[in-house]
PDB file of C-alpha atoms in Angstrom:
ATOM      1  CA  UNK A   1       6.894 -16.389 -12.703  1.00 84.00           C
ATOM      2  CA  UNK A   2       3.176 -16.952 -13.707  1.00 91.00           C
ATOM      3  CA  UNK A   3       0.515 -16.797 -11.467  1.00 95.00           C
ATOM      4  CA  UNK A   4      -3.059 -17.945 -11.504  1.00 95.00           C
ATOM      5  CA  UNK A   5      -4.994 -16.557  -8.717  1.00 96.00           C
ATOM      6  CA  UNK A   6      -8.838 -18.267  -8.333  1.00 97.00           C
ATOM      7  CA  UNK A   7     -11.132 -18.918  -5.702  1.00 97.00           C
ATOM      8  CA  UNK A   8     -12.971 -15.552  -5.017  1.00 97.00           C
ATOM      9  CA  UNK A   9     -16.837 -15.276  -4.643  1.00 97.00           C
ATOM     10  CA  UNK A  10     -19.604 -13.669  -3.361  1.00 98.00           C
ATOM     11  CA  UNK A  11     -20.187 -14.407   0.410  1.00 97.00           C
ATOM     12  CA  UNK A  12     -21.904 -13.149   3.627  1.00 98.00           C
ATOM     13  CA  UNK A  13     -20.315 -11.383   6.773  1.00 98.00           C
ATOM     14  CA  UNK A  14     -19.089 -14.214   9.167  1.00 98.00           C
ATOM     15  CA  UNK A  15     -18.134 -16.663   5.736  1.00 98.00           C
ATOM     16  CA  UNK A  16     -15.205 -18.469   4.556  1.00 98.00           C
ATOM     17  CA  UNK A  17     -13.099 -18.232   1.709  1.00 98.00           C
ATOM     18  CA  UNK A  18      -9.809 -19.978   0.484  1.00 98.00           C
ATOM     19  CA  UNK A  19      -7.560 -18.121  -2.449  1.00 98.00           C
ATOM     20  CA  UNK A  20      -5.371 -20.405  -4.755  1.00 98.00           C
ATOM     21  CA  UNK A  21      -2.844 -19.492  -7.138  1.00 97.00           C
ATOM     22  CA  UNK A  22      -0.926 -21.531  -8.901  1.00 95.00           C
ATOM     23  CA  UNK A  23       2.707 -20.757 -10.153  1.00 93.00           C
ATOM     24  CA  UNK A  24       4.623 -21.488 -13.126  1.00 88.00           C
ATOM     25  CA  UNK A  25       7.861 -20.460 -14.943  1.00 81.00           C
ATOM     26  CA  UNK A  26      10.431 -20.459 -12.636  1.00 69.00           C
ATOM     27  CA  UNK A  27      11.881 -22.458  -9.448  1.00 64.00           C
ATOM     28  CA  UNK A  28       8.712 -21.594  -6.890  1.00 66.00           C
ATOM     29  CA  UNK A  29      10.652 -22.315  -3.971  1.00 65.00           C
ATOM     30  CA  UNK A  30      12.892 -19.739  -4.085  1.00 81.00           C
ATOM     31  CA  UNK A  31      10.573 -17.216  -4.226  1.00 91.00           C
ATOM     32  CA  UNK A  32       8.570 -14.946  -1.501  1.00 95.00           C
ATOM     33  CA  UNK A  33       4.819 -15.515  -2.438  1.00 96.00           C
ATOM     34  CA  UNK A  34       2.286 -12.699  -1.093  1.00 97.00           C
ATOM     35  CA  UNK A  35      -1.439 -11.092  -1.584  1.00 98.00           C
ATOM     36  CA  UNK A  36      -2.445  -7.222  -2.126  1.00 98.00           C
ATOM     37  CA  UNK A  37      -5.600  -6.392  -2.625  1.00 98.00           C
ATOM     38  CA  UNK A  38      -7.649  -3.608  -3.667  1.00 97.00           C
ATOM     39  CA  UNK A  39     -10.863  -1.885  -3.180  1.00 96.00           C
ATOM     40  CA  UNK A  40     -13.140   0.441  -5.542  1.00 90.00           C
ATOM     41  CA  UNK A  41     -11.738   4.042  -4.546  1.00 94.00           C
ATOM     42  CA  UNK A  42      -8.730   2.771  -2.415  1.00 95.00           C
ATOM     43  CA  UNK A  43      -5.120   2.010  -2.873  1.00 95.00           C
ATOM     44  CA  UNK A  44      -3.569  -1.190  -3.142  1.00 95.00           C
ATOM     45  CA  UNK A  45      -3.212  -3.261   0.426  1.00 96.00           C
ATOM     46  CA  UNK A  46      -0.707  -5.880   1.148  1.00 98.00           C
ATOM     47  CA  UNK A  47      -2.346  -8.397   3.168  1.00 98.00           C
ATOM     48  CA  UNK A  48      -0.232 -11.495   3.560  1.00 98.00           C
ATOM     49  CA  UNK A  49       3.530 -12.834   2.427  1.00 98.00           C
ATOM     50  CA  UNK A  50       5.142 -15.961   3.193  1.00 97.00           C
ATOM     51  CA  UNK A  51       9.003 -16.933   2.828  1.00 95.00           C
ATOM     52  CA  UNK A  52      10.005 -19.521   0.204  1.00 92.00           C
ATOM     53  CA  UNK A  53      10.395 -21.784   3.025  1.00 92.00           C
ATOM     54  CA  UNK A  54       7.429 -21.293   4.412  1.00 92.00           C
ATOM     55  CA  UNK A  55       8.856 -20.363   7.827  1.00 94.00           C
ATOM     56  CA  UNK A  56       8.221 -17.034   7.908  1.00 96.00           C
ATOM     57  CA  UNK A  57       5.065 -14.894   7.658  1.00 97.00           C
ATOM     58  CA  UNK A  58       3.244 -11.966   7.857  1.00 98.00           C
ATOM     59  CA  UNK A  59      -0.204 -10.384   8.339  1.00 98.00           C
ATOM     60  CA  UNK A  60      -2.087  -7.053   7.496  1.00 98.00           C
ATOM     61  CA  UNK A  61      -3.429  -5.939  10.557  1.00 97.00           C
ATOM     62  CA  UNK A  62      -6.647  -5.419   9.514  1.00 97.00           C
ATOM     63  CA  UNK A  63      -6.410  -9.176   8.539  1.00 98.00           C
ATOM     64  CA  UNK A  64      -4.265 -10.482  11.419  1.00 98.00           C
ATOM     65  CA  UNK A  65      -6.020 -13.500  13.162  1.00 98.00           C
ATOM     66  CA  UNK A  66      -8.331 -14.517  10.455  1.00 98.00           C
ATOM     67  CA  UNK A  67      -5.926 -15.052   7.416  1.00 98.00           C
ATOM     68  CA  UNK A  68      -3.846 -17.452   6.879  1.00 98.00           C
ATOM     69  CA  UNK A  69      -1.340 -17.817   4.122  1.00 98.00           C
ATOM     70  CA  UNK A  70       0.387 -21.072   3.643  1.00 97.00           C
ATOM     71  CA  UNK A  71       2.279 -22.902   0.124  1.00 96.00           C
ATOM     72  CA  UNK A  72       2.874 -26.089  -1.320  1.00 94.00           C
ATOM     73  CA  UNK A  73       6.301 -25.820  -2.978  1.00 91.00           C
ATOM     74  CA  UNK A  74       5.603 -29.486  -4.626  1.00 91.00           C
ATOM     75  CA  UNK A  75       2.163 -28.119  -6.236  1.00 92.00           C
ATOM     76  CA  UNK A  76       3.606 -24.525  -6.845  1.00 92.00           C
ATOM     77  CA  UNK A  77       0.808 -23.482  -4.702  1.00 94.00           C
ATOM     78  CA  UNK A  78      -0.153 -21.104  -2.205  1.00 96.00           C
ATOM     79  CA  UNK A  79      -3.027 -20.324  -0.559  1.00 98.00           C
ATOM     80  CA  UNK A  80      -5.093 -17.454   1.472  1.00 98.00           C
ATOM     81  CA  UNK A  81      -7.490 -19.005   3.779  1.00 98.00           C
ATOM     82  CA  UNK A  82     -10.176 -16.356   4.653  1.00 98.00           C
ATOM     83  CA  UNK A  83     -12.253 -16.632   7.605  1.00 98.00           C
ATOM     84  CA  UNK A  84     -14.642 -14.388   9.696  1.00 98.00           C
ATOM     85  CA  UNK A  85     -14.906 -12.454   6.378  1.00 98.00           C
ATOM     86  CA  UNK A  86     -15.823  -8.374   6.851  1.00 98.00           C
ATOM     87  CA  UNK A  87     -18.060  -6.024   4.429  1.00 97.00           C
ATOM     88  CA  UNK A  88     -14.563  -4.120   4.114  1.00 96.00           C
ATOM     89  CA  UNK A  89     -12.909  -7.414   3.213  1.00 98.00           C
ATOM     90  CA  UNK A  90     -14.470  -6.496  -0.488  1.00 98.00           C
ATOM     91  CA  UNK A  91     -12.028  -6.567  -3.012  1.00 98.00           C
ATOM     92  CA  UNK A  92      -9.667  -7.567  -5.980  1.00 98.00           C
ATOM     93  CA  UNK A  93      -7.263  -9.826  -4.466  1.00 98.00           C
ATOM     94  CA  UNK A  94      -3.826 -10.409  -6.104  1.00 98.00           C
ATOM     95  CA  UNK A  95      -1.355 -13.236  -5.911  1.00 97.00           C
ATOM     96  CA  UNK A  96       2.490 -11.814  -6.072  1.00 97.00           C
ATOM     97  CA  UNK A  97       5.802 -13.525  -5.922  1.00 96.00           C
ATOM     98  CA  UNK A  98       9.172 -11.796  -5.867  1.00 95.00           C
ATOM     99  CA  UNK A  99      12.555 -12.710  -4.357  1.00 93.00           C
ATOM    100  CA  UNK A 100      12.293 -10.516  -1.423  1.00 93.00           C
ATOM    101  CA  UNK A 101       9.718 -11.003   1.579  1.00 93.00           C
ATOM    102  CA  UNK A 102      10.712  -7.544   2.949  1.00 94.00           C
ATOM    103  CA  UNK A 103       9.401  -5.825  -0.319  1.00 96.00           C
ATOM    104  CA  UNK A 104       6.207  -8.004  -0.403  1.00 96.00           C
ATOM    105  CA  UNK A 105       5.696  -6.831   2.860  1.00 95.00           C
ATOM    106  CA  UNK A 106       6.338  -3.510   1.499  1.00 95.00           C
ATOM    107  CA  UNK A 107       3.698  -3.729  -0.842  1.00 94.00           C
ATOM    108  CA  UNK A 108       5.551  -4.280  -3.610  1.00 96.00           C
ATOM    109  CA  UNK A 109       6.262  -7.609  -5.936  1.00 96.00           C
ATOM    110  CA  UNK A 110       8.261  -8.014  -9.220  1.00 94.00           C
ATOM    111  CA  UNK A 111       5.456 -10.651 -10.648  1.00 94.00           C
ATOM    112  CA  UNK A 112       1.615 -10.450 -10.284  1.00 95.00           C
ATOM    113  CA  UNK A 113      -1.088 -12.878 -11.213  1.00 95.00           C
ATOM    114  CA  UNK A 114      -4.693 -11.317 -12.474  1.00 93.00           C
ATOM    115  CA  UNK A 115      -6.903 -10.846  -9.403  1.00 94.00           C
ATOM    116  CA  UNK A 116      -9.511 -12.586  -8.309  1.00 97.00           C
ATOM    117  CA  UNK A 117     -12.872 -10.825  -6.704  1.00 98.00           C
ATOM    118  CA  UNK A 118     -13.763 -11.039  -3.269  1.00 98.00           C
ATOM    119  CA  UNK A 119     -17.557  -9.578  -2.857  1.00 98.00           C
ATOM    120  CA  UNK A 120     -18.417 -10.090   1.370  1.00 98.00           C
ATOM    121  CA  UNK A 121     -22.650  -8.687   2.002  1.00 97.00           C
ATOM    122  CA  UNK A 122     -23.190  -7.887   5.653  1.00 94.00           C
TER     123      UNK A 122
END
């Protein structure tokens, strides 16, 4: 799987944002999709996965409530809406696929796409 990640900016406390990535390479739907991200100094963060299906979900905590993940198997896309954006939202974010949801969750993911910055000023 191939994965294009875009979308990221520069953006004020209390501001939206909405991640794409686009897929390629293999069937998309039968693939868990996901995002990590990382900060300067800190270790990687999963922050949102999403069954092939699209049924099933799961949030960060930190996150929880103001993400939302969602796909469109017909595009090969998913998405991370980002709202009521945080200073310590500031990071690299990365799109991930892999078979398994659990190890997405885990923070772990067989294929990654290049990240895409997300810069939020208080």
């Amino acid at each position: 799987v191939q994965l294009q990640a875009s979308g990221g900016g520069l953006v004020q406390a209390g501001d939206s944002l909405r991640l794409s990535c686009a897929a390629s390479g293999r069937t998309f739907g039968g693939v868990s999709m996901g995002w990590f991200r990382q900060a300067p100094g800190k270790e990687r963060e999963f922050v949102a996965t999403i069954s092939y299906s699209g049924t099933n979900t799961l949030y960060a905590d930190s996150v929880k409530g103001r993400f939302t993940i969602s796909r469109d198997n017909a595009k090969n896309m998913v998405y991370l809406q980002m709202n009521s954006l945080k200073p310590e939202d500031t990071a690299v974010y990365y799109c991930v696929a892999d078979i398994s949801f659990i190890r997405i969750s885990g923070g772990e993911a067989n294929w990654w796409g290049q990240g895409t910055q997300v810069t939020v000023s208080s």
